[in-house]
Amino acid sequence: MASFELVEPRSLQEAFEHLDSDDPAVRPFGGGTALMLMMKAQLFKPVRLVSLRRLGRPFDGMSVSADETSFQIGAMTTFSQLEHSPEIRRHLPVVAQTMKTLANVRVRNVATVGGNLAHGDPHLDLPPVWMTLGAKVRIVSKLGERVIPVADVFAGYYETTLGRGEVIAELEVPIRSSWRSHYAKVTTRAEHDWPALGIAVSARCRGKLVEDVSIVLSAAVDRPTRLGAAEKVLRGSIVDGALLRRVGEAAAAEVEIESDMRGSADYKKHLLRVHLGRALSHVVGV
Ligand SMILES: Cc1cc2nc3c(=O)[nH]c(=O)nc-3n(C[C@H](O)[C@H](O)[C@H](O)COP(=O)(O)OP(=O)(O)OC[C@H]3O[C@@H](n4cnc5c(N)ncnc54)[C@H](O)[C@@H]3O)c2cc1C
C-alpha cells in the first residue's frame, strides 16, 4: 500500500484547510471500514485522510431536544453507541432493531453514522430507516452549512450530492411518538449478509386505519427510494389482506429492479410483495 498522510484536526477550521483540495484522493475519514476495504482492493489510493474524530460537538454525541421532539446524532456516533443507547431504544426503537443484523460487532464498534451516509452504497441498512423517520442531515463546509433531507444525500449508485470539502456534521431525527416503524432486511443467503432488499416502513395509524405512511426500498435499487404509489394505496385505508396485496402490486410496479447475484429481478419483486406486506402488518399490528 502506498503511503499517505493521516491528519487529526482538532477544529473545524483546521479540518476544512486539510480538506481544501480538488484531489479526490483527499477525503474525510469516519470509522474507516468502507475506506479500508476500498484501499485493500486498490479501488482507492488516498493522498490524505482527514479524521473527524477529534472535532467534538456536533460530530460527537447524541442528544434529545428539551421538548423531546427531535434527536440529534453526531456524524461520528458509532453503530455500537446507537445499539446500546437507552435513549435510542426509547425514542427510535427501529434503529436499535436494525443494529441486530448489521455487520458484526467489530464493524459496529467503529463504523459511523456519517460515513455510512456519505458512502452512498445502496445496500446499507440505516439510510432507508433514516428516510422513513423523516431525518435531515446537517452538512458543513468552509462556505457555511446546509440542512437537507436524508433522501437528498443520494444521487445514484455510490454517488452522493456532497461537494468537495463538505462533511456531514450531524443528523436530526424527528421523534414522532404516534408513529410505528419497522425495517426488514431481506437476505437471500446468511442473515448478516448484504440485503437483496431493505424495506423500511413508518406509519401513523388509528386501529387498522393508516393515516400517514412512509415506505423506502433499498439494496435492489441504485439508491434508497421512496415508494410513493404504494404509500398512496395505503393512506386513508383500512389494512386487510386484500389491501396488502394491492400495496405489494403497486410497489412492484413502481420500481425498476436489476437482477444480480442475490436474485433475479422477478424474484426480488416477489420478495418485495411478500416482505412489504409483512413489514406493514408488523407496524399496523394486524
Ligand atoms: C465486514 C463488513 C460488513 C458490513 N456489513 C454491513 C451490513 O450488514 N449493513 C450495513 O449497513 N453496512 C455494513 N457494512 C458497511 C458499513 O456500514 C460501512 O462500511 C460504514 O457504515 C461506513 O462508515 P465508516 O464510518 O466506516 O466510513 P468510512 O470508511 O470512514 O468512510 C466512508 C466514505 O464516507 C466518507 N466520509 C466518512 N465520514 C464522513 C462525513 N462525516 N462526512 C462526509 N464524508 C464522510 C469517506 O471519505 C468515505 O468516502 C459492513 C462493512 C464491513 C467492513
Short mmCIF file of C-alpha atoms and ligand atoms in Angstrom, two decimals:
data_model
loop_
_atom_site.label_atom_id
_atom_site.label_comp_id
_atom_site.label_asym_id
_atom_site.label_seq_id
_atom_site.Cartn_x
_atom_site.Cartn_y
_atom_site.Cartn_z
CA MET A 1 0.00 0.00 0.00
CA ALA A 2 1.39 3.42 -0.95
CA SER A 3 2.00 5.81 1.94
CA PHE A 4 -0.45 8.61 2.65
CA GLU A 5 -0.96 11.38 5.17
CA LEU A 6 -3.41 10.88 8.07
CA VAL A 7 -4.34 14.06 9.92
CA GLU A 8 -6.49 14.52 13.03
CA PRO A 9 -7.58 18.14 13.16
CA ARG A 10 -8.94 19.47 16.45
CA SER A 11 -11.09 22.22 14.98
CA LEU A 12 -13.46 22.50 12.03
CA GLN A 13 -11.38 25.32 10.58
CA GLU A 14 -8.30 23.10 10.58
CA ALA A 15 -10.32 20.24 9.04
CA PHE A 16 -11.53 22.50 6.22
CA GLU A 17 -7.94 23.55 5.48
CA HIS A 18 -6.86 19.91 5.18
CA LEU A 19 -9.90 19.06 3.02
CA ASP A 20 -9.46 22.09 0.77
CA SER A 21 -8.30 20.26 -2.34
CA ASP A 22 -9.64 19.34 -5.77
CA ASP A 23 -7.87 15.98 -5.49
CA PRO A 24 -10.47 13.18 -4.91
CA ALA A 25 -7.70 11.27 -3.06
CA VAL A 26 -8.12 13.75 -0.16
CA ARG A 27 -11.07 12.56 1.90
CA PRO A 28 -12.69 12.74 5.34
CA PHE A 29 -12.33 9.62 7.48
CA GLY A 30 -15.08 8.35 9.80
CA GLY A 31 -14.65 4.80 11.07
CA GLY A 32 -12.63 3.79 8.01
CA THR A 33 -14.48 0.49 7.48
CA ALA A 34 -15.50 1.30 3.90
CA LEU A 35 -12.33 3.25 3.10
CA MET A 36 -10.07 0.39 4.26
CA LEU A 37 -11.92 -2.14 2.09
CA MET A 38 -11.57 0.15 -0.94
CA MET A 39 -7.87 0.70 -0.16
CA LYS A 40 -7.20 -3.03 0.23
CA ALA A 41 -8.90 -3.68 -3.12
CA GLN A 42 -6.80 -0.84 -4.63
CA LEU A 43 -10.01 0.94 -5.66
CA PHE A 44 -8.94 3.99 -3.67
CA LYS A 45 -5.41 5.30 -3.15
CA PRO A 46 -5.53 8.13 -0.64
CA VAL A 47 -3.16 11.08 -0.61
CA ARG A 48 -4.57 12.48 2.64
CA LEU A 49 -7.23 11.20 5.04
CA VAL A 50 -8.73 13.75 7.40
CA SER A 51 -10.04 12.08 10.56
CA LEU A 52 -13.14 13.70 12.05
CA ARG A 53 -12.79 12.01 15.43
CA ARG A 54 -11.28 14.89 17.41
CA LEU A 55 -13.74 17.57 16.31
CA GLY A 56 -16.08 17.26 19.32
CA ARG A 57 -19.61 18.60 19.02
CA PRO A 58 -21.70 18.40 16.88
CA PHE A 59 -19.75 15.46 15.33
CA ASP A 60 -19.71 13.56 18.64
CA GLY A 61 -22.55 12.59 20.90
CA MET A 62 -26.31 12.25 20.83
CA SER A 63 -28.95 14.39 22.48
CA VAL A 64 -32.71 14.74 22.68
CA SER A 65 -34.11 18.28 22.31
CA ALA A 66 -35.55 19.84 25.50
CA ASP A 67 -39.14 19.48 24.17
CA GLU A 68 -38.42 15.83 23.18
CA THR A 69 -39.42 16.41 19.54
CA SER A 70 -36.09 15.62 17.92
CA PHE A 71 -32.94 13.58 18.33
CA GLN A 72 -29.53 14.98 17.33
CA ILE A 73 -26.99 12.32 16.37
CA GLY A 74 -23.39 13.36 15.69
CA ALA A 75 -21.85 12.07 12.44
CA MET A 76 -19.05 10.30 14.39
CA THR A 77 -21.52 8.32 16.51
CA THR A 78 -20.67 4.65 16.07
CA PHE A 79 -23.22 1.92 15.44
CA SER A 80 -22.37 0.37 18.83
CA GLN A 81 -23.23 3.66 20.50
CA LEU A 82 -26.60 3.63 18.72
CA GLU A 83 -27.12 -0.01 19.63
CA HIS A 84 -26.50 0.47 23.35
CA SER A 85 -28.16 3.85 23.87
CA PRO A 86 -31.24 3.66 26.15
CA GLU A 87 -32.42 6.95 24.58
CA ILE A 88 -32.31 5.42 21.09
CA ARG A 89 -34.21 2.37 22.31
CA ARG A 90 -36.83 4.61 23.88
CA HIS A 91 -37.32 7.18 21.10
CA LEU A 92 -36.14 5.39 17.93
CA PRO A 93 -36.56 1.65 18.62
CA VAL A 94 -36.39 0.79 14.90
CA VAL A 95 -32.76 2.00 14.86
CA ALA A 96 -31.85 -0.36 17.72
CA GLN A 97 -33.73 -3.18 15.90
CA THR A 98 -31.74 -2.53 12.70
CA MET A 99 -28.44 -2.97 14.58
CA LYS A 100 -29.28 -6.62 15.34
CA THR A 101 -28.39 -7.78 11.83
CA LEU A 102 -25.99 -5.03 10.78
CA ALA A 103 -22.49 -6.39 10.08
CA ASN A 104 -20.68 -7.66 13.17
CA VAL A 105 -19.54 -6.22 16.48
CA ARG A 106 -16.07 -5.26 15.16
CA VAL A 107 -17.61 -3.19 12.36
CA ARG A 108 -20.32 -1.72 14.62
CA ASN A 109 -17.66 -0.57 17.10
CA VAL A 110 -16.04 1.74 14.56
CA ALA A 111 -18.40 2.44 11.62
CA THR A 112 -20.04 5.84 11.93
CA VAL A 113 -23.42 7.33 11.10
CA GLY A 114 -21.83 9.99 8.86
CA GLY A 115 -19.54 7.60 6.97
CA ASN A 116 -22.49 5.27 6.38
CA LEU A 117 -24.46 8.05 4.67
CA ALA A 118 -21.53 9.54 2.77
CA HIS A 119 -20.50 6.17 1.32
CA GLY A 120 -23.61 6.16 -0.93
CA ASP A 121 -23.81 2.35 -1.06
CA PRO A 122 -27.48 1.42 -1.73
CA HIS A 123 -27.13 -1.85 0.28
CA LEU A 124 -26.58 -0.12 3.63
CA ASP A 125 -29.26 -0.73 6.25
CA LEU A 126 -29.64 2.59 8.02
CA PRO A 127 -30.25 5.12 5.19
CA PRO A 128 -33.77 3.79 4.35
CA VAL A 129 -34.61 3.80 8.05
CA TRP A 130 -33.48 7.43 8.49
CA MET A 131 -35.55 8.34 5.42
CA THR A 132 -38.81 6.86 6.72
CA LEU A 133 -38.21 8.58 10.06
CA GLY A 134 -38.03 11.93 8.22
CA ALA A 135 -34.41 12.63 9.25
CA LYS A 136 -32.36 15.57 7.99
CA VAL A 137 -28.61 15.90 7.58
CA ARG A 138 -26.53 18.92 8.54
CA ILE A 139 -23.63 19.38 6.13
CA VAL A 140 -20.82 21.85 6.79
CA SER A 141 -18.01 23.28 4.69
CA LYS A 142 -15.80 26.35 4.75
CA LEU A 143 -18.58 28.10 2.79
CA GLY A 144 -21.19 27.57 5.51
CA GLU A 145 -23.78 24.91 6.17
CA ARG A 146 -26.88 23.36 4.62
CA VAL A 147 -29.56 21.09 6.01
CA ILE A 148 -31.19 18.58 3.65
CA PRO A 149 -33.48 15.54 3.93
CA VAL A 150 -31.51 12.27 4.02
CA ALA A 151 -33.04 11.30 0.64
CA ASP A 152 -31.27 14.26 -0.97
CA VAL A 153 -27.83 12.94 0.04
CA PHE A 154 -28.07 10.19 -2.59
CA ALA A 155 -27.53 10.85 -6.29
CA GLY A 156 -27.10 7.30 -7.64
CA TYR A 157 -25.11 4.10 -7.22
CA TYR A 158 -22.29 5.07 -4.77
CA GLU A 159 -22.93 8.70 -5.71
CA THR A 160 -23.89 11.46 -3.33
CA THR A 161 -24.65 15.16 -3.58
CA LEU A 162 -21.81 16.01 -1.15
CA GLY A 163 -19.48 18.57 -2.69
CA ARG A 164 -15.70 18.63 -2.35
CA GLY A 165 -14.79 19.88 1.14
CA GLU A 166 -18.29 19.21 2.54
CA VAL A 167 -18.67 16.97 5.58
CA ILE A 168 -21.71 15.57 7.34
CA ALA A 169 -21.77 17.00 10.87
CA GLU A 170 -24.95 15.55 12.34
CA LEU A 171 -28.33 14.02 11.77
CA GLU A 172 -31.57 15.43 13.11
CA VAL A 173 -34.31 12.84 13.55
CA PRO A 174 -37.87 13.85 14.50
CA ILE A 175 -39.33 11.97 17.46
CA ARG A 176 -42.85 11.02 16.40
CA SER A 177 -44.35 9.06 19.27
CA SER A 178 -47.59 8.38 17.35
CA TRP A 179 -45.71 6.61 14.50
CA ARG A 180 -44.50 2.99 14.47
CA SER A 181 -41.61 1.81 12.31
CA HIS A 182 -40.03 -1.40 11.12
CA TYR A 183 -37.02 -2.37 9.00
CA ALA A 184 -36.95 -5.67 7.08
CA LYS A 185 -33.50 -6.76 5.93
CA VAL A 186 -34.28 -9.39 3.31
CA THR A 187 -31.25 -11.57 2.68
CA THR A 188 -31.21 -14.50 0.29
CA ARG A 189 -28.20 -16.15 1.95
CA ALA A 190 -26.94 -15.71 5.58
CA GLU A 191 -28.83 -13.38 7.96
CA HIS A 192 -25.89 -10.96 8.32
CA ASP A 193 -25.16 -10.90 4.59
CA TRP A 194 -25.80 -7.83 2.44
CA PRO A 195 -29.52 -7.49 1.79
CA ALA A 196 -31.19 -8.38 -1.51
CA LEU A 197 -33.82 -5.86 -0.38
CA GLY A 198 -34.11 -3.45 2.51
CA ILE A 199 -37.65 -2.33 3.31
CA ALA A 200 -38.22 0.46 5.84
CA VAL A 201 -41.76 1.37 6.84
CA SER A 202 -43.05 4.06 9.18
CA ALA A 203 -46.76 4.72 9.73
CA ARG A 204 -49.23 6.62 11.86
CA CYS A 205 -52.35 4.51 12.35
CA ARG A 206 -55.66 4.63 14.21
CA GLY A 207 -56.51 0.99 14.73
CA LYS A 208 -56.23 -0.56 11.26
CA LEU A 209 -56.69 2.80 9.53
CA VAL A 210 -53.45 4.13 8.04
CA GLU A 211 -53.49 7.91 8.44
CA ASP A 212 -49.99 8.51 7.07
CA VAL A 213 -47.14 6.31 5.92
CA SER A 214 -43.63 6.37 4.52
CA ILE A 215 -42.05 3.40 2.71
CA VAL A 216 -38.46 3.21 1.42
CA LEU A 217 -36.87 0.42 -0.60
CA SER A 218 -33.09 -0.08 -0.70
CA ALA A 219 -30.48 -2.57 -1.98
CA ALA A 220 -32.49 -3.65 -5.06
CA VAL A 221 -32.35 -0.11 -6.44
CA ASP A 222 -29.46 2.26 -7.15
CA ARG A 223 -30.27 4.44 -4.13
CA PRO A 224 -32.79 4.26 -1.26
CA THR A 225 -36.11 5.02 -2.97
CA ARG A 226 -39.46 6.18 -1.58
CA LEU A 227 -42.38 4.06 -2.82
CA GLY A 228 -44.94 6.81 -3.44
CA ALA A 229 -47.52 4.69 -5.33
CA ALA A 230 -47.63 2.05 -2.59
CA GLU A 231 -47.95 4.78 0.06
CA LYS A 232 -50.88 6.28 -1.88
CA VAL A 233 -52.77 2.98 -1.84
CA LEU A 234 -52.33 2.76 1.92
CA ARG A 235 -53.02 6.32 3.02
CA GLY A 236 -56.56 6.66 4.40
CA SER A 237 -57.30 2.92 4.04
CA ILE A 238 -58.13 0.11 6.44
CA VAL A 239 -55.49 -2.62 6.36
CA ASP A 240 -56.60 -6.14 5.46
CA GLY A 241 -55.19 -8.95 3.33
CA ALA A 242 -56.67 -7.61 0.08
CA LEU A 243 -55.23 -4.12 0.68
CA LEU A 244 -51.78 -5.51 1.46
CA ARG A 245 -51.84 -7.43 -1.84
CA ARG A 246 -52.75 -4.21 -3.71
CA VAL A 247 -49.95 -2.35 -1.93
CA GLY A 248 -47.46 -5.10 -2.87
CA GLU A 249 -48.54 -4.92 -6.53
CA ALA A 250 -48.25 -1.12 -6.56
CA ALA A 251 -44.75 -1.32 -5.04
CA ALA A 252 -43.57 -3.98 -7.52
CA ALA A 253 -44.95 -1.94 -10.44
CA GLU A 254 -43.36 1.37 -9.49
CA VAL A 255 -39.70 0.32 -9.17
CA GLU A 256 -37.12 -0.91 -11.65
CA ILE A 257 -35.16 -3.77 -10.13
CA GLU A 258 -31.98 -5.26 -11.58
CA SER A 259 -31.06 -8.95 -11.45
CA ASP A 260 -27.80 -9.67 -9.62
CA MET A 261 -26.03 -12.35 -7.58
CA ARG A 262 -28.72 -12.03 -4.86
CA GLY A 263 -31.57 -12.96 -7.21
CA SER A 264 -33.36 -12.21 -10.46
CA ALA A 265 -35.45 -9.07 -10.84
CA ASP A 266 -38.65 -11.18 -10.81
CA TYR A 267 -37.62 -12.99 -7.63
CA LYS A 268 -36.80 -9.71 -5.88
CA LYS A 269 -40.18 -8.27 -6.92
CA HIS A 270 -41.80 -11.34 -5.37
CA LEU A 271 -39.77 -10.76 -2.18
CA LEU A 272 -40.88 -7.13 -2.20
CA ARG A 273 -44.60 -8.06 -2.36
CA VAL A 274 -44.24 -10.61 0.45
CA HIS A 275 -41.94 -8.69 2.83
CA LEU A 276 -43.60 -5.31 2.38
CA GLY A 277 -46.90 -6.93 3.42
CA ARG A 278 -45.22 -8.47 6.47
CA ALA A 279 -43.50 -5.21 7.45
CA LEU A 280 -46.80 -3.33 7.19
CA SER A 281 -48.64 -6.00 9.22
CA HIS A 282 -45.95 -5.59 11.88
CA VAL A 283 -46.34 -1.81 12.00
CA VAL A 284 -50.16 -1.76 11.90
CA GLY A 285 -50.40 -4.69 14.31
CA VAL A 286 -52.61 -6.99 12.20
C1 LIG B 1 -17.25 -6.70 7.03
C2 LIG B 1 -18.27 -5.59 6.85
C3 LIG B 1 -19.62 -5.90 6.92
C4 LIG B 1 -20.58 -4.90 6.78
N1 LIG B 1 -21.91 -5.22 6.89
C5 LIG B 1 -22.83 -4.24 6.79
C6 LIG B 1 -24.22 -4.51 6.92
O1 LIG B 1 -24.66 -5.63 7.14
N2 LIG B 1 -25.08 -3.47 6.80
C7 LIG B 1 -24.66 -2.20 6.59
O2 LIG B 1 -25.48 -1.28 6.51
N3 LIG B 1 -23.36 -1.92 6.46
C8 LIG B 1 -22.44 -2.90 6.56
N4 LIG B 1 -21.12 -2.59 6.44
C9 LIG B 1 -20.75 -1.30 5.93
C10 LIG B 1 -20.56 -0.29 6.94
O3 LIG B 1 -21.83 0.06 7.41
C11 LIG B 1 -19.91 0.90 6.26
O4 LIG B 1 -18.64 0.46 5.87
C12 LIG B 1 -19.84 2.02 7.19
O5 LIG B 1 -21.13 2.49 7.50
C13 LIG B 1 -19.05 3.19 6.69
O6 LIG B 1 -18.85 4.01 7.81
P1 LIG B 1 -17.40 4.47 8.21
O7 LIG B 1 -17.56 5.45 9.31
O8 LIG B 1 -16.52 3.32 8.47
O9 LIG B 1 -17.00 5.21 6.87
P2 LIG B 1 -15.56 5.48 6.26
O10 LIG B 1 -14.97 4.23 5.73
O11 LIG B 1 -14.73 6.28 7.20
O12 LIG B 1 -15.96 6.44 5.04
C14 LIG B 1 -16.82 6.01 4.01
C15 LIG B 1 -16.94 7.17 2.99
O13 LIG B 1 -17.59 8.28 3.60
C16 LIG B 1 -16.72 9.43 3.65
N5 LIG B 1 -16.99 10.03 4.97
C17 LIG B 1 -16.82 9.45 6.19
N6 LIG B 1 -17.34 10.24 7.15
C18 LIG B 1 -17.84 11.34 6.54
C19 LIG B 1 -18.52 12.51 6.98
N7 LIG B 1 -18.84 12.71 8.27
N8 LIG B 1 -18.88 13.44 6.06
C20 LIG B 1 -18.60 13.26 4.74
N9 LIG B 1 -17.96 12.17 4.26
C21 LIG B 1 -17.60 11.21 5.14
C22 LIG B 1 -15.32 8.91 3.44
O14 LIG B 1 -14.49 9.89 2.84
C23 LIG B 1 -15.59 7.73 2.51
O15 LIG B 1 -15.76 8.18 1.19
C24 LIG B 1 -20.16 -3.57 6.56
C25 LIG B 1 -18.79 -3.26 6.48
C26 LIG B 1 -17.85 -4.25 6.63
C27 LIG B 1 -16.38 -3.88 6.57
#
